């Protein structure tokens, strides 16, 4: 027969601030039928075939005053054998007891350093189970209840605070509330509380937390206001930039078209200029390309002068008599009176008179 030693109750303070006195656990009723269950499972309507996975042997207090015992797994039960293998591999290493609470005490002789709640000094052991989720190195997960009342489970492996007031109805309710508040703050990075924090410590911590929240809210409002101001400034600057850019585009377009107008290269008439200006505002390069290729035009006087200069050129080498023979004297007189008079005087030696 293979037996596996295990600690059933270590006497140590659990994570919730109370402890179970191993020497106060009454074994008489349990030893008459020392069954070993798995996770406190018993036959019920849904699972009527649930059976014990083994039994306990040699339950006693050791030299450290811990309640210990030895487990025997049922060698004819396939599930029990699986549990035994997991136990031997260290995959399971804890047990849990179910006990009926008989007496609790806050007498100083039963209170250890760091203990905040009373000690369960007397209890009746009802059953022991393999526990799949160990709560601490001593593997004590408790199922405690008063006689005739449903069991209250305290699992030292989960994060749910136990119903301390129900387990210890004699303790001061305010103390319970403070304990639960302390548990609620546990793990919060903005609040630091010692395990034995007093009511004043917790109140101060809450006050500090509220102050931090208020400061954060004020900072949030301030940052929001600053952000809105900066957003408005960016919007204003963007509008000004767009106005400046638009003005520059308009000025550039007007300068291009004005240079091609009647006072410039005379490539456009005054009537054409407004249309070209609007086109240049949207497509400056295209309009510039058109104007670069466009030839300018002169005034009527310029045109007549150019024509006159052209006519004068063809008579410059002829004598007045040759011009008369060609019948062009009247044309020269009309187009270039000065040249006509010059040719006349050279031919006849006297000034021309009308």
Coordinates of N, CA, C and O in Angstrom, one line a residue, residues 67-251:
X67 N -1.6 19.7 11.6 CA -2.4 18.5 11.4 C -1.9 17.9 10.1 O -2.0 18.5 9.0
X68 N -1.4 16.6 10.2 CA -0.9 16.0 9.0 C -1.6 14.6 8.9 O -2.3 14.1 9.8
X69 N -1.4 14.0 7.7 CA -1.9 12.6 7.5 C -1.3 12.0 6.2 O -0.4 12.6 5.6
X70 N -1.8 10.8 5.9 CA -1.2 10.1 4.7 C -2.4 9.7 3.8 O -3.4 9.2 4.3
X71 N -2.3 9.9 2.5 CA -3.4 9.6 1.6 C -3.1 8.3 0.9 O -2.0 8.0 0.5
X72 N -4.2 7.5 0.8 CA -4.1 6.3 0.0 C -5.1 6.4 -1.1 O -6.3 6.7 -0.9
X73 N -4.6 6.3 -2.4 CA -5.5 6.4 -3.5 C -6.1 5.0 -3.9 O -5.4 4.0 -3.8
X74 N -7.3 4.9 -4.3 CA -8.0 3.7 -4.6 C -7.4 3.1 -5.9 O -7.5 3.7 -7.0
X75 N -6.7 2.0 -5.8 CA -6.0 1.4 -6.9 C -6.9 0.7 -7.9 O -6.5 0.3 -9.0
X76 N -8.2 0.6 -7.5 CA -9.2 0.0 -8.5 C -10.0 1.1 -9.2 O -11.0 0.8 -9.9
X77 N -9.7 2.3 -9.0 CA -10.4 3.5 -9.6 C -9.5 4.2 -10.6 O -8.4 4.7 -10.2
X78 N -9.9 4.1 -11.8 CA -9.0 4.7 -12.9 C -8.8 6.2 -12.6 O -7.6 6.7 -12.8
X79 N -9.8 7.0 -12.2 CA -9.6 8.4 -12.0 C -8.7 8.6 -10.8 O -7.9 9.5 -10.8
X80 N -8.9 7.8 -9.7 CA -8.0 7.9 -8.6 C -6.5 7.7 -8.9 O -5.6 8.4 -8.4
X81 N -6.3 6.7 -9.8 CA -4.9 6.4 -10.2 C -4.3 7.6 -11.0 O -3.1 7.9 -10.9
X82 N -5.2 8.3 -11.8 CA -4.7 9.5 -12.5 C -4.3 10.6 -11.5 O -3.3 11.2 -11.7
X83 N -5.1 10.7 -10.5 CA -4.8 11.7 -9.5 C -3.5 11.4 -8.8 O -2.7 12.3 -8.5
X84 N -3.3 10.1 -8.5 CA -2.1 9.7 -7.8 C -0.9 10.1 -8.6 O 0.2 10.5 -8.1
X85 N -1.0 9.8 -10.0 CA 0.2 10.1 -10.8 C 0.5 11.6 -10.9 O 1.6 12.0 -10.9
X86 N -0.6 12.4 -10.9 CA -0.4 13.8 -10.9 C 0.2 14.3 -9.6 O 1.0 15.2 -9.6
X87 N -0.2 13.6 -8.5 CA 0.4 14.0 -7.2 C 1.8 13.7 -7.2 O 2.7 14.5 -6.7
X88 N 2.2 12.5 -7.7 CA 3.6 12.1 -7.7 C 4.5 13.0 -8.6 O 5.6 13.2 -8.3
X89 N 3.8 13.5 -9.6 CA 4.6 14.4 -10.6 C 4.6 15.9 -10.0 O 5.3 16.7 -10.6
X90 N 3.9 16.1 -9.0 CA 3.8 17.5 -8.4 C 2.8 18.4 -9.1 O 2.8 19.6 -8.9
X91 N 2.0 17.8 -10.0 CA 1.0 18.6 -10.7 C -0.2 18.9 -9.7 O -0.9 19.8 -9.9
X92 N -0.4 18.0 -8.7 CA -1.3 18.3 -7.7 C -0.5 18.2 -6.4 O 0.2 17.3 -6.2
X93 N -0.7 19.2 -5.5 CA 0.1 19.1 -4.2 C -0.6 19.8 -3.1 O 0.0 20.3 -2.1
X94 N -2.0 19.8 -3.1 CA -2.7 20.4 -2.0 C -3.9 19.7 -1.6 O -4.5 19.0 -2.5
X95 N -4.4 19.8 -0.4 CA -5.6 19.3 0.1 C -6.4 20.4 0.7 O -5.9 21.4 1.0
X96 N -7.7 20.1 0.8 CA -8.6 21.1 1.4 C -9.5 20.4 2.4 O -9.9 19.3 2.2
X97 N -9.8 21.1 3.5 CA -10.6 20.4 4.5 C -12.0 21.1 4.6 O -12.1 22.3 4.3
X98 N -13.0 20.4 4.9 CA -14.3 20.9 5.2 C -14.6 20.7 6.7 O -14.5 19.6 7.2
X99 N -14.9 21.8 7.4 CA -15.1 21.7 8.8 C -16.3 22.5 9.3 O -16.7 23.5 8.6
X100 N -16.9 22.0 10.4 CA -18.0 22.8 11.0 C -17.4 23.7 12.1 O -16.7 23.2 13.0
X101 N -17.7 25.0 12.0 CA -17.2 25.9 12.9 C -17.9 25.7 14.3 O -19.1 25.7 14.3
X102 N -17.1 25.6 15.3 CA -17.6 25.5 16.7 C -17.3 26.7 17.6 O -18.2 27.2 18.2
X103 N -16.1 27.2 17.5 CA -15.7 28.3 18.4 C -14.6 29.1 17.7 O -13.7 28.6 17.1
X104 N -14.8 30.5 17.8 CA -13.7 31.4 17.4 C -13.3 32.3 18.5 O -14.1 32.5 19.5
X105 N -12.1 32.8 18.5 CA -11.6 33.6 19.6 C -10.6 34.7 19.1 O -9.8 34.4 18.2
X106 N -10.7 35.8 19.7 CA -9.7 36.9 19.4 C -8.8 37.1 20.6 O -8.2 38.2 20.7
X107 N -8.8 36.1 21.5 CA -7.9 36.2 22.6 C -6.4 36.3 22.1 O -6.0 35.6 21.2
X108 N -5.6 37.2 22.7 CA -4.3 37.5 22.2 C -3.4 36.2 22.2 O -2.5 36.1 21.3
X109 N -3.7 35.2 23.0 CA -2.8 34.0 23.0 C -3.0 33.3 21.7 O -2.1 32.4 21.3
X110 N -4.1 33.5 20.9 CA -4.3 32.8 19.7 C -4.0 33.7 18.4 O -4.1 33.2 17.3
X111 N -3.6 34.9 18.7 CA -3.3 35.8 17.6 C -1.8 35.9 17.3 O -1.0 36.2 18.1
X112 N -1.5 35.7 16.0 CA -0.1 35.7 15.6 C 0.2 37.1 14.9 O -0.7 37.8 14.5
X113 N 1.5 37.4 14.8 CA 1.9 38.7 14.2 C 1.3 38.7 12.7 O 1.4 37.8 12.0
X114 N 0.7 39.9 12.4 CA 0.1 40.1 11.1 C -1.4 39.5 11.0 O -2.0 39.8 10.0
X115 N -1.8 38.9 12.1 CA -3.2 38.3 12.1 C -4.2 39.5 12.4 O -4.0 40.2 13.4
X116 N -5.2 39.6 11.6 CA -6.1 40.7 11.7 C -7.5 40.3 12.2 O -8.3 41.1 12.7
X117 N -7.8 39.0 12.1 CA -9.1 38.5 12.4 C -9.0 37.3 13.5 O -7.9 36.8 13.7
X118 N -10.1 36.9 14.1 CA -10.0 35.9 15.1 C -9.5 34.6 14.6 O -9.4 34.3 13.4
X119 N -9.3 33.7 15.5 CA -8.8 32.3 15.2 C -9.9 31.3 15.4 O -10.7 31.4 16.4
X120 N -10.1 30.4 14.5 CA -11.0 29.3 14.6 C -10.4 28.3 15.5 O -9.6 27.5 15.2
X121 N -10.8 28.3 16.8 CA -10.1 27.5 17.8 C -10.7 26.1 18.0 O -10.0 25.2 18.4
X122 N -12.0 25.9 17.6 CA -12.6 24.6 17.7 C -13.4 24.4 16.4 O -14.2 25.2 16.0
X123 N -13.3 23.2 15.9 CA -14.1 22.8 14.7 C -14.2 21.3 14.6 O -13.4 20.6 15.2
X124 N -15.1 20.8 13.8 CA -15.3 19.4 13.6 C -15.0 19.1 12.1 O -15.6 19.6 11.2
X125 N -14.0 18.2 11.9 CA -13.6 17.8 10.6 C -14.6 16.9 10.0 O -15.0 15.9 10.5
X126 N -15.1 17.3 8.7 CA -16.1 16.5 8.1 C -15.5 15.7 6.9 O -15.8 14.5 6.7
X127 N -14.6 16.3 6.1 CA -14.0 15.6 5.0 C -12.7 16.3 4.5 O -12.5 17.5 4.8
X128 N -11.9 15.6 3.8 CA -10.7 16.1 3.2 C -10.7 15.8 1.7 O -11.1 14.7 1.3
X129 N -10.3 16.8 0.9 CA -10.3 16.6 -0.6 C -9.0 17.0 -1.2 O -8.3 17.9 -0.7
X130 N -8.7 16.3 -2.3 CA -7.6 16.7 -3.2 C -8.0 18.1 -3.8 O -9.1 18.2 -4.2
X131 N -7.2 19.1 -3.7 CA -7.5 20.4 -4.2 C -6.7 20.7 -5.4 O -5.5 20.8 -5.4
X132 N -7.4 20.9 -6.6 CA -6.7 21.2 -7.9 C -6.0 22.5 -8.0 O -5.1 22.7 -8.7
X133 N -6.5 23.5 -7.2 CA -5.9 24.8 -7.2 C -5.4 25.2 -5.8 O -6.1 25.6 -5.0
X134 N -4.1 24.9 -5.5 CA -3.6 25.2 -4.2 C -3.6 26.6 -3.8 O -3.3 27.5 -4.7
X135 N -3.9 26.9 -2.6 CA -3.9 28.3 -2.1 C -2.6 28.8 -1.6 O -2.3 30.0 -1.8
X136 N -1.8 28.0 -1.0 CA -0.5 28.4 -0.5 C 0.3 27.2 -0.3 O 0.0 26.1 -0.7
X137 N 1.5 27.4 0.2 CA 2.5 26.3 0.3 C 2.0 25.2 1.3 O 2.4 24.0 1.2
X138 N 1.1 25.6 2.2 CA 0.5 24.6 3.1 C -0.8 23.9 2.6 O -1.4 23.1 3.2
X139 N -1.2 24.4 1.4 CA -2.4 23.8 0.7 C -3.6 23.8 1.6 O -4.3 22.8 1.7
X140 N -4.0 24.9 2.2 CA -5.2 24.9 3.0 C -6.2 25.8 2.3 O -6.1 27.0 2.2
X141 N -7.2 25.1 1.7 CA -8.4 25.8 1.2 C -9.6 25.4 2.1 O -9.8 24.2 2.2
X142 N -10.2 26.3 2.7 CA -11.2 26.0 3.7 C -12.7 26.0 3.2 O -13.0 26.9 2.4
X143 N -13.5 25.1 3.7 CA -14.9 25.1 3.5 C -15.5 25.1 4.9 O -15.5 24.1 5.6
X144 N -15.9 26.3 5.4 CA -16.3 26.4 6.8 C -17.8 26.7 6.9 O -18.4 27.4 6.0
X145 N -18.5 26.2 7.9 CA -19.9 26.5 8.0 C -20.3 26.3 9.5 O -19.6 25.6 10.2
X146 N -21.3 27.0 9.9 CA -21.9 26.8 11.2 C -22.9 25.6 11.1 O -23.4 25.4 10.0
X147 N -23.1 24.9 12.2 CA -24.0 23.7 12.1 C -25.3 24.1 11.6 O -25.9 25.1 12.1
X148 N -25.8 23.4 10.7 CA -27.1 23.6 10.1 C -27.2 24.7 9.0 O -28.3 25.0 8.5
X149 N -26.1 25.3 8.7 CA -26.0 26.3 7.6 C -25.2 25.9 6.5 O -24.3 25.0 6.6
X150 N -25.5 26.4 5.2 CA -24.7 26.0 4.1 C -23.2 26.4 4.3 O -22.9 27.4 5.0
X151 N -22.4 25.6 3.6 CA -20.9 25.9 3.7 C -20.5 27.2 3.0 O -21.1 27.5 2.0
X152 N -19.6 27.9 3.6 CA -19.0 29.1 3.0 C -17.6 28.7 2.5 O -16.8 28.2 3.4
X153 N -17.3 28.8 1.3 CA -16.0 28.4 0.7 C -15.0 29.6 0.7 O -15.3 30.7 0.3
X154 N -13.9 29.3 1.3 CA -12.8 30.3 1.2 C -11.7 29.7 0.5 O -11.0 28.8 1.0
X155 N -11.5 30.1 -0.8 CA -10.4 29.5 -1.6 C -9.2 30.4 -1.6 O -9.3 31.6 -2.0
X156 N -8.1 29.9 -1.0 CA -6.9 30.8 -0.9 C -6.2 31.0 -2.2 O -5.2 31.6 -2.3
X157 N -6.8 30.4 -3.3 CA -6.2 30.5 -4.6 C -6.8 31.6 -5.5 O -6.4 31.9 -6.6
X158 N -8.0 32.1 -5.1 CA -8.7 33.0 -6.0 C -8.6 34.4 -5.4 O -8.0 34.7 -4.3
X159 N -9.2 35.4 -6.1 CA -9.0 36.8 -5.7 C -10.3 37.4 -5.1 O -10.4 38.6 -4.9
X160 N -11.3 36.5 -4.8 CA -12.5 37.0 -4.3 C -12.5 37.1 -2.8 O -12.1 36.1 -2.1
X161 N -12.8 38.2 -2.2 CA -12.7 38.3 -0.8 C -13.8 37.5 -0.1 O -14.9 37.5 -0.6
X162 N -13.5 36.8 0.9 CA -14.6 35.9 1.6 C -15.6 36.8 2.3 O -15.4 37.9 2.6
X163 N -16.7 36.1 2.6 CA -17.7 36.8 3.4 C -17.3 36.7 4.9 O -17.7 35.9 5.7
X164 N -16.4 37.6 5.3 CA -15.8 37.5 6.6 C -16.8 37.7 7.7 O -16.7 37.1 8.8
X165 N -17.7 38.6 7.5 CA -18.7 38.9 8.5 C -19.6 37.6 8.8 O -20.0 37.4 9.9
X166 N -19.9 36.9 7.7 CA -20.7 35.7 7.9 C -19.9 34.6 8.6 O -20.4 33.9 9.5
X167 N -18.6 34.5 8.3 CA -17.7 33.5 9.0 C -17.5 33.9 10.5 O -17.4 33.0 11.3
X168 N -17.3 35.2 10.7 CA -17.0 35.6 12.1 C -18.0 36.7 12.5 O -17.8 37.9 12.5
X169 N -19.3 36.3 12.8 CA -20.3 37.3 13.1 C -20.1 38.1 14.3 O -20.7 39.1 14.6
X170 N -19.2 37.6 15.2 CA -18.9 38.3 16.4 C -17.9 39.4 16.3 O -17.8 40.3 17.2
X171 N -17.3 39.5 15.1 CA -16.3 40.6 15.0 C -17.0 41.9 14.6 O -18.1 41.9 14.1
X172 N -16.3 43.0 14.9 CA -16.9 44.3 14.6 C -17.1 44.5 13.2 O -16.2 44.3 12.4
X173 N -18.3 45.0 12.8 CA -18.6 45.1 11.4 C -17.7 46.1 10.7 O -17.3 46.0 9.6
X174 N -17.4 47.2 11.4 CA -16.5 48.2 10.8 C -15.2 47.6 10.5 O -14.6 48.0 9.5
X175 N -14.7 46.8 11.4 CA -13.4 46.1 11.1 C -13.5 45.3 9.8 O -12.6 45.2 9.0
X176 N -14.6 44.6 9.7 CA -14.8 43.8 8.5 C -14.8 44.7 7.2 O -14.2 44.4 6.2
X177 N -15.6 45.8 7.3 CA -15.6 46.7 6.2 C -14.3 47.2 5.8 O -13.9 47.3 4.7
X178 N -13.5 47.6 6.9 CA -12.1 48.1 6.6 C -11.3 47.0 6.0 O -10.4 47.3 5.1
X179 N -11.4 45.8 6.4 CA -10.7 44.7 5.8 C -11.0 44.5 4.3 O -10.1 44.3 3.5
X180 N -12.3 44.5 4.1 CA -12.7 44.3 2.7 C -12.3 45.5 1.8 O -11.8 45.3 0.7
X181 N -12.3 46.7 2.4 CA -11.8 47.9 1.6 C -10.3 47.7 1.3 O -9.8 48.0 0.2
X182 N -9.5 47.2 2.3 CA -8.1 47.0 2.2 C -7.9 46.0 1.1 O -7.0 46.1 0.3
X183 N -8.7 44.9 1.0 CA -8.6 43.9 0.0 C -8.9 44.5 -1.4 O -8.2 44.1 -2.4
X184 N -9.8 45.4 -1.4 CA -10.2 46.0 -2.7 C -9.0 46.9 -3.3 O -8.8 46.9 -4.5
X185 N -8.3 47.5 -2.3 CA -7.2 48.3 -2.8 C -5.9 47.5 -3.1 O -5.0 48.0 -3.7
X186 N -5.9 46.2 -2.7 CA -4.7 45.4 -3.0 C -4.4 45.3 -4.5 O -5.3 45.0 -5.3
X187 N -3.2 45.6 -4.8 CA -2.7 45.5 -6.2 C -2.9 46.8 -7.0 O -2.5 46.9 -8.1
X188 N -3.6 47.8 -6.4 CA -3.8 49.1 -7.1 C -2.5 49.9 -7.0 O -2.0 50.2 -5.9
X189 N -2.0 50.3 -8.2 CA -0.6 50.9 -8.2 C -0.7 52.3 -7.6 O 0.4 52.9 -7.3
X190 N -1.9 52.9 -7.6 CA -1.9 54.3 -7.0 C -2.2 54.4 -5.5 O -2.2 55.4 -5.0
X191 N -2.4 53.2 -4.9 CA -2.6 53.1 -3.5 C -1.7 52.1 -2.8 O -1.7 51.0 -3.3
X192 N -1.0 52.5 -1.8 CA -0.1 51.6 -1.1 C -0.6 51.4 0.3 O -0.7 52.4 1.1
X193 N -1.0 50.2 0.7 CA -1.5 49.9 2.0 C -0.8 48.6 2.6 O -0.6 47.7 1.9
X194 N -0.4 48.7 3.8 CA 0.3 47.6 4.5 C -0.8 46.6 4.8 O -2.0 46.9 4.8
X195 N -0.4 45.3 5.0 CA -1.4 44.2 5.3 C -2.2 44.5 6.5 O -3.4 44.1 6.6
X196 N -1.6 45.2 7.5 CA -2.3 45.5 8.7 C -2.8 47.0 8.8 O -2.8 47.6 9.9
X197 N -3.2 47.5 7.6 CA -3.6 48.9 7.6 C -4.8 49.2 8.5 O -5.7 48.4 8.6
X198 N -4.7 50.3 9.2 CA -5.8 50.7 10.2 C -6.8 51.5 9.4 O -6.7 51.8 8.2
X199 N -8.0 51.8 10.1 CA -9.0 52.5 9.5 C -8.5 53.9 9.1 O -8.9 54.4 8.0
X200 N -7.7 54.5 9.9 CA -7.1 55.8 9.6 C -6.2 55.7 8.3 O -6.3 56.6 7.5
X201 N -5.4 54.7 8.2 CA -4.6 54.5 7.1 C -5.4 54.4 5.8 O -5.1 55.0 4.7
X202 N -6.5 53.6 5.9 CA -7.3 53.4 4.7 C -8.0 54.7 4.3 O -8.1 55.1 3.2
X203 N -8.5 55.5 5.4 CA -9.2 56.8 5.1 C -8.2 57.7 4.4 O -8.6 58.5 3.5
X204 N -7.0 57.8 4.9 CA -6.0 58.7 4.3 C -5.7 58.3 2.9 O -5.5 59.1 2.0
X205 N -5.6 56.9 2.7 CA -5.4 56.5 1.3 C -6.5 56.9 0.4 O -6.2 57.3 -0.8
X206 N -7.7 56.8 0.8 CA -8.9 57.2 0.0 C -8.8 58.7 -0.2 O -9.1 59.1 -1.4
X207 N -8.5 59.5 0.8 CA -8.4 60.9 0.6 C -7.3 61.3 -0.4 O -7.5 62.1 -1.3
X208 N -6.2 60.6 -0.3 CA -5.1 60.9 -1.3 C -5.5 60.5 -2.7 O -5.2 61.2 -3.7
X209 N -6.3 59.4 -2.8 CA -6.7 58.9 -4.1 C -7.7 59.9 -4.7 O -7.6 60.2 -5.9
X210 N -8.6 60.4 -3.9 CA -9.6 61.4 -4.4 C -8.9 62.7 -4.8 O -9.2 63.3 -5.8
X211 N -7.8 63.1 -4.1 CA -7.1 64.3 -4.4 C -6.4 64.1 -5.8 O -6.4 65.0 -6.6
X212 N -5.8 62.9 -6.0 CA -5.2 62.6 -7.2 C -6.2 62.6 -8.4 O -5.9 63.1 -9.5
X213 N -7.4 62.0 -8.2 CA -8.4 62.1 -9.2 C -8.8 63.5 -9.5 O -8.9 63.9 -10.7
X214 N -9.0 64.3 -8.5 CA -9.4 65.7 -8.7 C -8.3 66.5 -9.5 O -8.6 67.3 -10.4
X215 N -7.0 66.2 -9.1 CA -5.9 66.8 -9.9 C -5.9 66.4 -11.3 O -5.7 67.2 -12.2
X216 N -6.1 65.1 -11.6 CA -6.1 64.6 -12.9 C -7.3 65.2 -13.7 O -7.1 65.6 -14.9
X217 N -8.4 65.4 -13.1 CA -9.6 66.0 -13.7 C -9.3 67.5 -14.1 O -9.6 67.9 -15.2
X218 N -8.6 68.2 -13.2 CA -8.3 69.6 -13.4 C -7.3 69.7 -14.6 O -7.4 70.5 -15.5
X219 N -6.3 68.8 -14.5 CA -5.3 68.7 -15.6 C -5.9 68.4 -16.9 O -5.6 69.0 -18.0
X220 N -6.9 67.5 -16.9 CA -7.6 67.2 -18.1 C -8.3 68.4 -18.7 O -8.3 68.6 -19.9
X221 N -9.0 69.2 -17.9 CA -9.7 70.3 -18.3 C -8.7 71.4 -18.9 O -9.0 72.0 -20.0
X222 N -7.6 71.5 -18.2 CA -6.6 72.5 -18.6 C -6.0 72.1 -20.0 O -5.9 72.9 -20.9
X223 N -5.7 70.8 -20.1 CA -5.1 70.3 -21.3 C -6.1 70.4 -22.5 O -5.7 70.8 -23.6
X224 N -7.4 70.2 -22.2 CA -8.4 70.3 -23.2 C -8.5 71.7 -23.7 O -8.7 72.0 -24.9
X225 N -8.5 72.7 -22.7 CA -8.6 74.1 -23.1 C -7.4 74.5 -23.9 O -7.5 75.2 -24.9
X226 N -6.2 74.1 -23.5 CA -4.9 74.4 -24.3 C -5.0 73.8 -25.7 O -4.6 74.5 -26.7
X227 N -5.5 72.6 -25.8 CA -5.6 71.9 -27.1 C -6.6 72.7 -28.0 O -6.3 72.9 -29.2
X228 N -7.7 73.2 -27.4 CA -8.7 73.9 -28.2 C -8.1 75.2 -28.7 O -8.3 75.6 -29.9
X229 N -7.3 75.9 -27.8 CA -6.7 77.2 -28.2 C -5.7 77.0 -29.3 O -5.7 77.8 -30.2
X230 N -4.9 75.9 -29.2 CA -3.9 75.7 -30.2 C -4.6 75.3 -31.5 O -4.1 75.6 -32.6
X231 N -5.7 74.5 -31.4 CA -6.4 74.2 -32.6 C -7.0 75.4 -33.3 O -6.9 75.5 -34.6
X232 N -7.6 76.4 -32.5 CA -8.1 77.6 -33.1 C -7.0 78.4 -33.7 O -7.2 79.0 -34.8
X233 N -5.8 78.4 -33.1 CA -4.7 79.2 -33.7 C -4.2 78.6 -35.0 O -4.0 79.4 -36.0
X234 N -4.1 77.3 -35.0 CA -3.7 76.6 -36.3 C -4.7 76.9 -37.4 O -4.4 77.2 -38.5
X235 N -6.0 76.9 -37.0 CA -7.1 77.2 -38.0 C -7.0 78.6 -38.5 O -7.1 78.9 -39.7
X236 N -6.7 79.6 -37.6 CA -6.6 81.0 -38.0 C -5.3 81.2 -38.9 O -5.4 81.9 -40.0
X237 N -4.2 80.6 -38.5 CA -3.0 80.7 -39.4 C -3.2 80.1 -40.7 O -2.7 80.6 -41.7
X238 N -3.9 79.0 -40.8 CA -4.2 78.3 -42.0 C -5.0 79.2 -42.9 O -4.8 79.3 -44.1
X239 N -6.0 79.9 -42.4 CA -6.9 80.8 -43.1 C -6.0 82.0 -43.7 O -6.2 82.4 -44.8
X240 N -5.1 82.5 -42.8 CA -4.3 83.6 -43.3 C -3.4 83.2 -44.4 O -3.1 83.9 -45.4
X241 N -2.8 82.0 -44.2 CA -1.9 81.4 -45.2 C -2.6 81.3 -46.6 O -2.1 81.6 -47.6
X242 N -3.8 80.8 -46.5 CA -4.6 80.6 -47.7 C -4.9 81.9 -48.4 O -4.9 82.0 -49.6
X243 N -5.2 82.9 -47.5 CA -5.5 84.3 -48.1 C -4.2 84.9 -48.7 O -4.3 85.4 -49.8
X244 N -3.1 84.7 -48.1 CA -1.8 85.2 -48.7 C -1.5 84.5 -50.0 O -1.1 85.1 -51.0
X245 N -1.7 83.2 -50.0 CA -1.4 82.4 -51.2 C -2.3 82.8 -52.3 O -1.9 83.0 -53.5
X246 N -3.6 83.0 -52.0 CA -4.6 83.4 -53.0 C -4.2 84.8 -53.6 O -4.3 85.0 -54.8
X247 N -3.9 85.7 -52.7 CA -3.5 87.1 -53.1 C -2.3 87.0 -54.0 O -2.2 87.7 -55.0
X248 N -1.3 86.2 -53.7 CA -0.1 86.1 -54.5 C -0.4 85.5 -55.9 O 0.1 86.0 -56.9
X249 N -1.3 84.5 -55.9 CA -1.7 84.0 -57.2 C -2.4 85.0 -58.1 O -2.2 85.1 -59.3
X250 N -3.3 85.8 -57.4 CA -4.0 86.8 -58.2 C -3.1 87.9 -58.7 O -3.2 88.3 -59.9
X251 N -2.2 88.3 -57.9 CA -1.2 89.3 -58.3 C -0.3 88.8 -59.5 O -0.1 89.6 -60.4

